[in-house]
PDB file of C-alpha atoms in Angstrom:
ATOM      1  CA  MET A   2       0.000   0.000   0.000  1.00 53.00           C
ATOM      2  CA  SER A   3       1.382   3.417  -0.984  1.00 55.00           C
ATOM      3  CA  LEU A   4       1.919   6.210   1.546  1.00 51.00           C
ATOM      4  CA  THR A   5      -0.990   8.163   0.046  1.00 53.00           C
ATOM      5  CA  SER A   6      -3.261   5.135   0.380  1.00 57.00           C
ATOM      6  CA  ARG A   7      -2.169   4.623   3.991  1.00 61.00           C
ATOM      7  CA  ILE A   8      -2.915   8.245   4.877  1.00 59.00           C
ATOM      8  CA  LYS A   9      -6.298   8.090   3.167  1.00 59.00           C
ATOM      9  CA  SER A  10      -7.136   4.835   4.933  1.00 64.00           C
ATOM     10  CA  ALA A  11      -6.311   6.426   8.285  1.00 65.00           C
ATOM     11  CA  LEU A  12      -8.242   9.637   7.649  1.00 71.00           C
ATOM     12  CA  VAL A  13     -11.139   8.247   5.631  1.00 74.00           C
ATOM     13  CA  PRO A  14     -12.495   5.008   7.137  1.00 75.00           C
ATOM     14  CA  SER A  15     -14.654   2.675   5.052  1.00 78.00           C
ATOM     15  CA  SER A  16     -17.799   3.732   6.939  1.00 80.00           C
ATOM     16  CA  LEU A  17     -17.240   7.305   5.797  1.00 78.00           C
ATOM     17  CA  GLU A  18     -16.649   6.147   2.211  1.00 77.00           C
ATOM     18  CA  ASP A  19     -19.955   4.287   2.383  1.00 80.00           C
ATOM     19  CA  GLN A  20     -21.767   7.356   3.717  1.00 82.00           C
ATOM     20  CA  ILE A  21     -20.451   9.601   0.924  1.00 79.00           C
ATOM     21  CA  ARG A  22     -21.343   6.906  -1.608  1.00 78.00           C
ATOM     22  CA  LYS A  23     -24.982   7.107  -0.462  1.00 80.00           C
ATOM     23  CA  ILE A  24     -25.155  10.744  -1.522  1.00 80.00           C
ATOM     24  CA  SER A  25     -25.887  11.292  -5.167  1.00 68.00           C
ATOM     25  CA  LYS A  26     -23.930  14.300  -6.416  1.00 73.00           C
ATOM     26  CA  PRO A  27     -23.511  14.648 -10.200  1.00 72.00           C
ATOM     27  CA  ILE A  28     -19.904  15.486 -11.029  1.00 75.00           C
ATOM     28  CA  GLY A  29     -17.886  15.766 -14.238  1.00 74.00           C
ATOM     29  CA  SER A  30     -15.150  13.502 -15.522  1.00 70.00           C
ATOM     30  CA  LEU A  31     -12.518  15.427 -13.506  1.00 75.00           C
ATOM     31  CA  GLY A  32     -14.438  14.902 -10.262  1.00 75.00           C
ATOM     32  CA  TYR A  33     -15.902  18.411  -9.900  1.00 83.00           C
ATOM     33  CA  ASP A  34     -19.378  19.844 -10.292  1.00 80.00           C
ATOM     34  CA  PRO A  35     -20.090  23.296 -11.860  1.00 79.00           C
ATOM     35  CA  TRP A  36     -19.520  25.070  -8.519  1.00 78.00           C
ATOM     36  CA  GLY A  37     -16.250  23.356  -7.606  1.00 81.00           C
ATOM     37  CA  TYR A  38     -17.512  20.577  -5.321  1.00 83.00           C
ATOM     38  CA  ASN A  39     -15.106  17.625  -5.285  1.00 83.00           C
ATOM     39  CA  ASN A  40     -16.092  14.150  -4.161  1.00 80.00           C
ATOM     40  CA  GLU A  41     -12.615  13.258  -2.876  1.00 81.00           C
ATOM     41  CA  THR A  42     -11.949  16.475  -0.982  1.00 82.00           C
ATOM     42  CA  ILE A  43     -15.301  16.246   0.797  1.00 84.00           C
ATOM     43  CA  LYS A  44     -14.217  12.931   2.341  1.00 84.00           C
ATOM     44  CA  TYR A  45     -11.353  14.601   4.206  1.00 84.00           C
ATOM     45  CA  GLY A  46     -13.554  17.544   5.150  1.00 84.00           C
ATOM     46  CA  PHE A  47     -16.224  15.138   6.359  1.00 86.00           C
ATOM     47  CA  SER A  48     -13.701  13.283   8.527  1.00 87.00           C
ATOM     48  CA  PHE A  49     -12.389  16.491  10.116  1.00 88.00           C
ATOM     49  CA  THR A  50     -15.884  17.904  10.641  1.00 90.00           C
ATOM     50  CA  ARG A  51     -17.013  14.709  12.333  1.00 91.00           C
ATOM     51  CA  LEU A  52     -14.398  15.288  15.057  1.00 92.00           C
ATOM     52  CA  LEU A  53     -15.597  18.860  15.554  1.00 93.00           C
ATOM     53  CA  TYR A  54     -19.241  17.804  15.494  1.00 95.00           C
ATOM     54  CA  GLU A  55     -19.026  14.782  17.801  1.00 94.00           C
ATOM     55  CA  LYS A  56     -16.047  15.508  20.053  1.00 95.00           C
ATOM     56  CA  TYR A  57     -15.384  19.241  20.226  1.00 96.00           C
ATOM     57  CA  PHE A  58     -18.821  20.875  20.008  1.00 95.00           C
ATOM     58  CA  ARG A  59     -20.745  17.729  21.009  1.00 96.00           C
ATOM     59  CA  VAL A  60     -23.640  18.746  18.796  1.00 96.00           C
ATOM     60  CA  GLU A  61     -27.179  17.716  19.669  1.00 96.00           C
ATOM     61  CA  THR A  62     -29.409  17.722  16.604  1.00 97.00           C
ATOM     62  CA  HIS A  63     -33.176  17.427  16.456  1.00 97.00           C
ATOM     63  CA  GLY A  64     -35.470  17.291  13.436  1.00 97.00           C
ATOM     64  CA  VAL A  65     -32.894  16.806  10.655  1.00 97.00           C
ATOM     65  CA  GLU A  66     -35.159  14.090   9.244  1.00 97.00           C
ATOM     66  CA  LYS A  67     -37.627  16.870   8.348  1.00 97.00           C
ATOM     67  CA  VAL A  68     -35.394  18.069   5.509  1.00 97.00           C
ATOM     68  CA  PRO A  69     -36.787  16.657   2.226  1.00 96.00           C
ATOM     69  CA  ALA A  70     -34.641  13.932   0.668  1.00 93.00           C
ATOM     70  CA  GLU A  71     -34.864  15.481  -2.790  1.00 93.00           C
ATOM     71  CA  GLY A  72     -35.862  18.614  -4.638  1.00 94.00           C
ATOM     72  CA  PRO A  73     -34.848  22.236  -4.047  1.00 96.00           C
ATOM     73  CA  VAL A  74     -34.518  23.137  -0.358  1.00 97.00           C
ATOM     74  CA  LEU A  75     -33.497  26.307   1.445  1.00 97.00           C
ATOM     75  CA  LEU A  76     -32.145  25.745   4.956  1.00 97.00           C
ATOM     76  CA  ILE A  77     -32.679  29.143   6.563  1.00 96.00           C
ATOM     77  CA  ALA A  78     -30.766  29.673   9.817  1.00 94.00           C
ATOM     78  CA  ASN A  79     -29.637  32.312  12.261  1.00 93.00           C
ATOM     79  CA  HIS A  80     -26.011  33.350  11.772  1.00 84.00           C
ATOM     80  CA  SER A  81     -23.731  33.259  14.785  1.00 76.00           C
ATOM     81  CA  GLY A  82     -20.074  33.355  15.715  1.00 71.00           C
ATOM     82  CA  GLN A  83     -17.194  35.030  13.920  1.00 68.00           C
ATOM     83  CA  LEU A  84     -16.449  31.980  11.723  1.00 75.00           C
ATOM     84  CA  PRO A  85     -18.921  29.986   9.571  1.00 78.00           C
ATOM     85  CA  LEU A  86     -18.996  27.073  12.001  1.00 87.00           C
ATOM     86  CA  ASP A  87     -22.793  27.093  12.009  1.00 89.00           C
ATOM     87  CA  GLY A  88     -22.966  26.310   8.283  1.00 89.00           C
ATOM     88  CA  LEU A  89     -20.347  23.578   8.658  1.00 90.00           C
ATOM     89  CA  LEU A  90     -22.269  21.864  11.459  1.00 94.00           C
ATOM     90  CA  ILE A  91     -25.646  22.168   9.717  1.00 95.00           C
ATOM     91  CA  GLY A  92     -24.127  20.677   6.577  1.00 93.00           C
ATOM     92  CA  TYR A  93     -22.615  17.760   8.493  1.00 93.00           C
ATOM     93  CA  ALA A  94     -25.889  17.060  10.315  1.00 96.00           C
ATOM     94  CA  LEU A  95     -27.692  16.605   7.001  1.00 96.00           C
ATOM     95  CA  ALA A  96     -24.860  14.766   5.237  1.00 92.00           C
ATOM     96  CA  SER A  97     -24.382  12.302   8.112  1.00 92.00           C
ATOM     97  CA  ARG A  98     -28.004  11.353   8.723  1.00 93.00           C
ATOM     98  CA  SER A  99     -28.595   7.632   8.258  1.00 89.00           C
ATOM     99  CA  ASP A 100     -31.656   7.884   6.032  1.00 91.00           C
ATOM    100  CA  LYS A 101     -31.275   9.617   2.676  1.00 92.00           C
ATOM    101  CA  PRO A 102     -28.382  11.980   3.497  1.00 93.00           C
ATOM    102  CA  ARG A 103     -27.713  15.099   1.435  1.00 93.00           C
ATOM    103  CA  ILE A 104     -24.715  17.390   1.102  1.00 90.00           C
ATOM    104  CA  PRO A 105     -26.122  20.927   1.209  1.00 92.00           C
ATOM    105  CA  ARG A 106     -24.416  23.922  -0.357  1.00 89.00           C
ATOM    106  CA  ALA A 107     -23.542  26.826   1.935  1.00 84.00           C
ATOM    107  CA  MET A 108     -23.683  30.445   0.774  1.00 80.00           C
ATOM    108  CA  ILE A 109     -20.462  32.102   1.997  1.00 75.00           C
ATOM    109  CA  GLU A 110     -19.574  35.765   2.419  1.00 70.00           C
ATOM    110  CA  ARG A 111     -17.797  37.491  -0.466  1.00 68.00           C
ATOM    111  CA  PHE A 112     -14.540  38.057   1.424  1.00 63.00           C
ATOM    112  CA  PHE A 113     -13.812  34.333   2.003  1.00 63.00           C
ATOM    113  CA  PRO A 114     -12.876  33.602  -1.644  1.00 62.00           C
ATOM    114  CA  THR A 115     -10.329  36.447  -1.478  1.00 65.00           C
ATOM    115  CA  VAL A 116      -8.287  34.545   1.107  1.00 66.00           C
ATOM    116  CA  PRO A 117      -5.541  32.547  -0.683  1.00 64.00           C
ATOM    117  CA  TYR A 118      -6.375  28.819  -0.982  1.00 68.00           C
ATOM    118  CA  LEU A 119      -9.377  29.133   1.358  1.00 68.00           C
ATOM    119  CA  GLY A 120     -11.845  30.037  -1.390  1.00 67.00           C
ATOM    120  CA  ASN A 121     -10.962  27.025  -3.535  1.00 74.00           C
ATOM    121  CA  LEU A 122     -10.999  24.712  -0.527  1.00 76.00           C
ATOM    122  CA  LEU A 123     -14.449  25.912   0.553  1.00 77.00           C
ATOM    123  CA  ASN A 124     -15.724  25.394  -3.003  1.00 78.00           C
ATOM    124  CA  GLU A 125     -14.440  21.826  -2.988  1.00 80.00           C
ATOM    125  CA  PHE A 126     -16.273  21.257   0.296  1.00 78.00           C
ATOM    126  CA  GLY A 127     -19.504  22.427  -1.357  1.00 79.00           C
ATOM    127  CA  ALA A 128     -19.609  26.106  -0.355  1.00 80.00           C
ATOM    128  CA  VAL A 129     -20.513  28.708  -2.973  1.00 81.00           C
ATOM    129  CA  LEU A 130     -20.207  32.486  -3.160  1.00 78.00           C
ATOM    130  CA  GLY A 131     -23.339  33.996  -1.621  1.00 74.00           C
ATOM    131  CA  ASP A 132     -24.801  35.407  -4.808  1.00 81.00           C
ATOM    132  CA  PRO A 133     -28.502  35.240  -5.810  1.00 86.00           C
ATOM    133  CA  VAL A 134     -27.556  33.970  -9.276  1.00 89.00           C
ATOM    134  CA  ASN A 135     -25.556  31.088  -7.802  1.00 88.00           C
ATOM    135  CA  CYS A 136     -28.376  30.240  -5.409  1.00 90.00           C
ATOM    136  CA  ALA A 137     -30.958  30.322  -8.217  1.00 93.00           C
ATOM    137  CA  LYS A 138     -28.901  27.973 -10.387  1.00 91.00           C
ATOM    138  CA  MET A 139     -28.433  25.521  -7.531  1.00 90.00           C
ATOM    139  CA  LEU A 140     -32.137  25.492  -6.700  1.00 94.00           C
ATOM    140  CA  ALA A 141     -32.856  24.882 -10.378  1.00 94.00           C
ATOM    141  CA  ASN A 142     -30.453  21.939 -10.032  1.00 91.00           C
ATOM    142  CA  ASN A 143     -32.504  20.592  -7.079  1.00 93.00           C
ATOM    143  CA  GLU A 144     -29.801  21.324  -4.514  1.00 92.00           C
ATOM    144  CA  ALA A 145     -30.274  21.908  -0.782  1.00 94.00           C
ATOM    145  CA  VAL A 146     -28.803  25.316   0.059  1.00 94.00           C
ATOM    146  CA  ILE A 147     -27.890  26.797   3.466  1.00 94.00           C
ATOM    147  CA  VAL A 148     -28.700  30.506   3.635  1.00 92.00           C
ATOM    148  CA  PHE A 149     -28.160  32.996   6.461  1.00 90.00           C
ATOM    149  CA  PRO A 150     -30.442  35.967   5.668  1.00 89.00           C
ATOM    150  CA  GLU A 151     -28.759  38.083   8.364  1.00 83.00           C
ATOM    151  CA  GLY A 152     -25.463  37.929   6.453  1.00 69.00           C
ATOM    152  CA  VAL A 153     -22.544  39.671   8.146  1.00 67.00           C
ATOM    153  CA  ARG A 154     -25.024  41.451  10.393  1.00 67.00           C
ATOM    154  CA  GLY A 155     -25.423  38.078  12.109  1.00 56.00           C
ATOM    155  CA  SER A 156     -21.932  36.595  12.003  1.00 62.00           C
ATOM    156  CA  GLY A 157     -20.325  39.838  13.184  1.00 64.00           C
ATOM    157  CA  LYS A 158     -22.671  40.563  16.068  1.00 74.00           C
ATOM    158  CA  LEU A 159     -21.191  41.196  19.485  1.00 72.00           C
ATOM    159  CA  TYR A 160     -21.615  38.900  22.456  1.00 69.00           C
ATOM    160  CA  ARG A 161     -24.017  41.278  24.154  1.00 78.00           C
ATOM    161  CA  ASP A 162     -26.344  40.895  21.141  1.00 73.00           C
ATOM    162  CA  ARG A 163     -26.225  37.082  21.039  1.00 82.00           C
ATOM    163  CA  TYR A 164     -29.354  35.334  19.816  1.00 85.00           C
ATOM    164  CA  GLN A 165     -30.965  38.602  18.836  1.00 87.00           C
ATOM    165  CA  LEU A 166     -31.966  38.130  15.211  1.00 90.00           C
ATOM    166  CA  LYS A 167     -30.929  40.929  12.879  1.00 88.00           C
ATOM    167  CA  ARG A 168     -32.874  42.066   9.832  1.00 89.00           C
ATOM    168  CA  PHE A 169     -33.604  39.382   7.234  1.00 92.00           C
ATOM    169  CA  GLY A 170     -33.391  40.240   3.560  1.00 89.00           C
ATOM    170  CA  ASN A 171     -36.253  39.182   1.265  1.00 93.00           C
ATOM    171  CA  GLY A 172     -34.059  37.600  -1.406  1.00 92.00           C
ATOM    172  CA  PHE A 173     -34.346  34.021  -0.181  1.00 94.00           C
ATOM    173  CA  MET A 174     -38.140  34.215  -0.186  1.00 96.00           C
ATOM    174  CA  HIS A 175     -38.265  35.406  -3.791  1.00 96.00           C
ATOM    175  CA  LEU A 176     -36.056  32.461  -4.759  1.00 95.00           C
ATOM    176  CA  ALA A 177     -38.143  29.995  -2.747  1.00 96.00           C
ATOM    177  CA  MET A 178     -41.301  31.188  -4.456  1.00 96.00           C
ATOM    178  CA  LYS A 179     -39.809  31.193  -7.955  1.00 95.00           C
ATOM    179  CA  TYR A 180     -38.211  27.737  -7.726  1.00 95.00           C
ATOM    180  CA  ARG A 181     -40.889  26.194  -5.479  1.00 95.00           C
ATOM    181  CA  ALA A 182     -38.213  25.397  -2.932  1.00 97.00           C
ATOM    182  CA  THR A 183     -39.117  24.021   0.464  1.00 97.00           C
ATOM    183  CA  ILE A 184     -37.902  26.224   3.315  1.00 98.00           C
ATOM    184  CA  VAL A 185     -36.664  24.476   6.456  1.00 98.00           C
ATOM    185  CA  PRO A 186     -35.955  26.871   9.357  1.00 98.00           C
ATOM    186  CA  VAL A 187     -32.969  26.029  11.574  1.00 97.00           C
ATOM    187  CA  GLY A 188     -32.192  27.373  15.021  1.00 96.00           C
ATOM    188  CA  VAL A 189     -28.498  27.352  16.025  1.00 95.00           C
ATOM    189  CA  VAL A 190     -27.550  27.667  19.691  1.00 95.00           C
ATOM    190  CA  GLY A 191     -23.958  27.512  20.929  1.00 92.00           C
ATOM    191  CA  CYS A 192     -21.974  29.050  18.091  1.00 88.00           C
ATOM    192  CA  GLU A 193     -22.419  32.501  19.640  1.00 87.00           C
ATOM    193  CA  GLU A 194     -20.195  31.326  22.487  1.00 88.00           C
ATOM    194  CA  THR A 195     -17.434  29.749  20.363  1.00 87.00           C
ATOM    195  CA  ILE A 196     -15.687  33.075  19.592  1.00 81.00           C
ATOM    196  CA  PRO A 197     -17.383  35.760  21.704  1.00 78.00           C
ATOM    197  CA  ALA A 198     -16.593  39.276  20.498  1.00 70.00           C
ATOM    198  CA  ILE A 199     -16.815  42.381  22.674  1.00 72.00           C
ATOM    199  CA  ALA A 200     -16.086  45.010  20.022  1.00 74.00           C
ATOM    200  CA  ASN A 201     -15.593  45.567  16.294  1.00 67.00           C
ATOM    201  CA  VAL A 202     -12.659  47.666  15.060  1.00 71.00           C
ATOM    202  CA  LYS A 203     -14.458  49.344  12.151  1.00 71.00           C
ATOM    203  CA  PRO A 204     -11.568  51.567  10.896  1.00 75.00           C
ATOM    204  CA  LEU A 205      -9.289  48.541  10.617  1.00 67.00           C
ATOM    205  CA  ALA A 206     -12.012  46.516   8.923  1.00 64.00           C
ATOM    206  CA  LYS A 207     -12.458  49.276   6.354  1.00 72.00           C
ATOM    207  CA  LEU A 208      -8.703  49.459   5.798  1.00 72.00           C
ATOM    208  CA  LEU A 209      -8.459  45.695   5.249  1.00 67.00           C
ATOM    209  CA  GLY A 210     -11.601  45.561   3.125  1.00 67.00           C
ATOM    210  CA  VAL A 211     -13.377  43.048   5.351  1.00 66.00           C
ATOM    211  CA  PRO A 212     -16.834  43.323   6.983  1.00 64.00           C
ATOM    212  CA  TYR A 213     -15.519  43.387  10.539  1.00 62.00           C
ATOM    213  CA  VAL A 214     -12.436  42.937  12.717  1.00 64.00           C
ATOM    214  CA  PRO A 215     -13.655  41.644  16.057  1.00 61.00           C
ATOM    215  CA  VAL A 216     -12.004  42.076  19.414  1.00 67.00           C
ATOM    216  CA  ALA A 217     -12.571  38.527  20.520  1.00 66.00           C
ATOM    217  CA  VAL A 218     -11.162  35.591  22.443  1.00 73.00           C
ATOM    218  CA  PRO A 219      -8.173  34.377  20.366  1.00 78.00           C
ATOM    219  CA  ALA A 220      -9.437  30.811  20.319  1.00 79.00           C
ATOM    220  CA  VAL A 221     -12.441  28.733  19.311  1.00 85.00           C
ATOM    221  CA  LEU A 222     -14.084  27.692  22.576  1.00 89.00           C
ATOM    222  CA  PRO A 223     -15.700  24.236  22.840  1.00 92.00           C
ATOM    223  CA  ALA A 224     -19.226  25.485  23.491  1.00 92.00           C
ATOM    224  CA  LYS A 225     -21.897  22.801  23.235  1.00 95.00           C
ATOM    225  CA  VAL A 226     -24.020  23.327  20.131  1.00 96.00           C
ATOM    226  CA  HIS A 227     -27.719  22.595  19.653  1.00 96.00           C
ATOM    227  CA  LEU A 228     -29.242  22.402  16.165  1.00 97.00           C
ATOM    228  CA  ASN A 229     -33.015  22.346  15.821  1.00 97.00           C
ATOM    229  CA  PHE A 230     -34.590  21.840  12.395  1.00 98.00           C
ATOM    230  CA  GLY A 231     -38.171  23.068  12.120  1.00 97.00           C
ATOM    231  CA  ASP A 232     -41.149  21.963  10.084  1.00 97.00           C
ATOM    232  CA  PRO A 233     -40.880  22.499   6.306  1.00 97.00           C
ATOM    233  CA  MET A 234     -42.548  25.650   4.988  1.00 97.00           C
ATOM    234  CA  ILE A 235     -43.842  25.986   1.423  1.00 95.00           C
ATOM    235  CA  PHE A 236     -44.969  29.271  -0.131  1.00 95.00           C
ATOM    236  CA  ASP A 237     -46.809  29.542  -3.429  1.00 90.00           C
ATOM    237  CA  GLU A 238     -45.346  31.439  -6.377  1.00 86.00           C
ATOM    238  CA  SER A 239     -48.251  33.854  -6.861  1.00 84.00           C
ATOM    239  CA  GLU A 240     -47.524  37.490  -7.696  1.00 87.00           C
ATOM    240  CA  ILE A 241     -47.856  39.414  -4.438  1.00 91.00           C
ATOM    241  CA  PRO A 242     -46.805  42.894  -3.252  1.00 93.00           C
ATOM    242  CA  GLU A 243     -43.387  43.189  -1.623  1.00 94.00           C
ATOM    243  CA  ALA A 244     -45.047  43.908   1.713  1.00 94.00           C
ATOM    244  CA  GLN A 245     -46.596  40.439   1.629  1.00 95.00           C
ATOM    245  CA  VAL A 246     -43.223  38.919   0.719  1.00 95.00           C
ATOM    246  CA  THR A 247     -41.843  40.605   3.838  1.00 96.00           C
ATOM    247  CA  GLU A 248     -44.687  39.100   5.882  1.00 96.00           C
ATOM    248  CA  ARG A 249     -43.662  35.650   4.673  1.00 96.00           C
ATOM    249  CA  VAL A 250     -40.044  36.375   5.605  1.00 96.00           C
ATOM    250  CA  GLU A 251     -41.210  37.373   9.078  1.00 96.00           C
ATOM    251  CA  GLN A 252     -43.020  34.022   9.381  1.00 97.00           C
ATOM    252  CA  VAL A 253     -39.746  32.203   8.720  1.00 97.00           C
ATOM    253  CA  LYS A 254     -37.892  34.500  11.107  1.00 96.00           C
ATOM    254  CA  ALA A 255     -40.463  33.824  13.830  1.00 97.00           C
ATOM    255  CA  ALA A 256     -40.067  30.061  13.327  1.00 97.00           C
ATOM    256  CA  ILE A 257     -36.283  30.381  13.711  1.00 97.00           C
ATOM    257  CA  SER A 258     -36.735  32.491  16.843  1.00 96.00           C
ATOM    258  CA  GLU A 259     -38.871  29.721  18.368  1.00 97.00           C
ATOM    259  CA  LEU A 260     -36.222  27.130  17.480  1.00 97.00           C
ATOM    260  CA  ILE A 261     -33.527  29.284  19.117  1.00 95.00           C
ATOM    261  CA  ASP A 262     -35.648  29.526  22.269  1.00 95.00           C
ATOM    262  CA  LYS A 263     -36.036  25.743  22.181  1.00 95.00           C
ATOM    263  CA  GLY A 264     -32.256  25.299  21.951  1.00 94.00           C
ATOM    264  CA  LEU A 265     -31.636  27.739  24.784  1.00 92.00           C
ATOM    265  CA  SER A 266     -34.123  25.896  26.993  1.00 93.00           C
ATOM    266  CA  GLU A 267     -32.501  22.533  26.186  1.00 89.00           C
ATOM    267  CA  ARG A 268     -28.965  23.379  27.166  1.00 88.00           C
ATOM    268  CA  LYS A 269     -27.821  22.943  30.728  1.00 86.00           C
ATOM    269  CA  GLY A 270     -24.682  25.073  30.405  1.00 78.00           C
ATOM    270  CA  LEU A 271     -22.412  26.739  27.887  1.00 82.00           C
ATOM    271  CA  PHE A 272     -19.938  23.860  27.802  1.00 83.00           C
TER     272      PHE A 272
END
């Protein structure tokens, strides 16, 4: 056995190979799909994420079976923490479920692809630049897509504002209506405590061209994470005024708020 094969065998056990094999993901002859997803890279990412999910954050997940096994899906969640750990854990929860797993695509902030190597690596793991055109094409391709409507308003919030939902944009609802995508609300509890920030250095952020530069604990703390998936929500594609679109967005936001409250009531401590 070659050195490469030995390393792969150690990092990617047969059970993980079998799990990835269950997931149908159309890829080209070079092993990539149109958005950069790679079936081999995801195996290593899956193995690493499993350690974070099971050992470090000790994630408790409820309701992941509610996510439809096929067809376009929008997983709409609250954004929390200074790093996209929430998207990583949501994606693993769905990809690792025993019955009809799926690998969802995560919409990432525009500054991540500007970081050398990181952008390509995230693409190979299934993440895609958070652009409405990309999201529309993936829904048309019957993908499950993770969307954080708060955007950087959510990921960059300070610790004092934890679990306070910021404004949701209406874009995801327009896409759900147009592509008849099922919306599954997700409440994330715990990621707010992984990298608590007490301030944001706005002048430095502007200088560096990034959304925020937090004054935060210089480590990722092992806070226990709770993920709660809510009941699927389907909205018709009828032509309605924007005010009614906003009302539908508020319905989704309210469902997420209830799921956050559920997660907060379930946990017995931060760690």
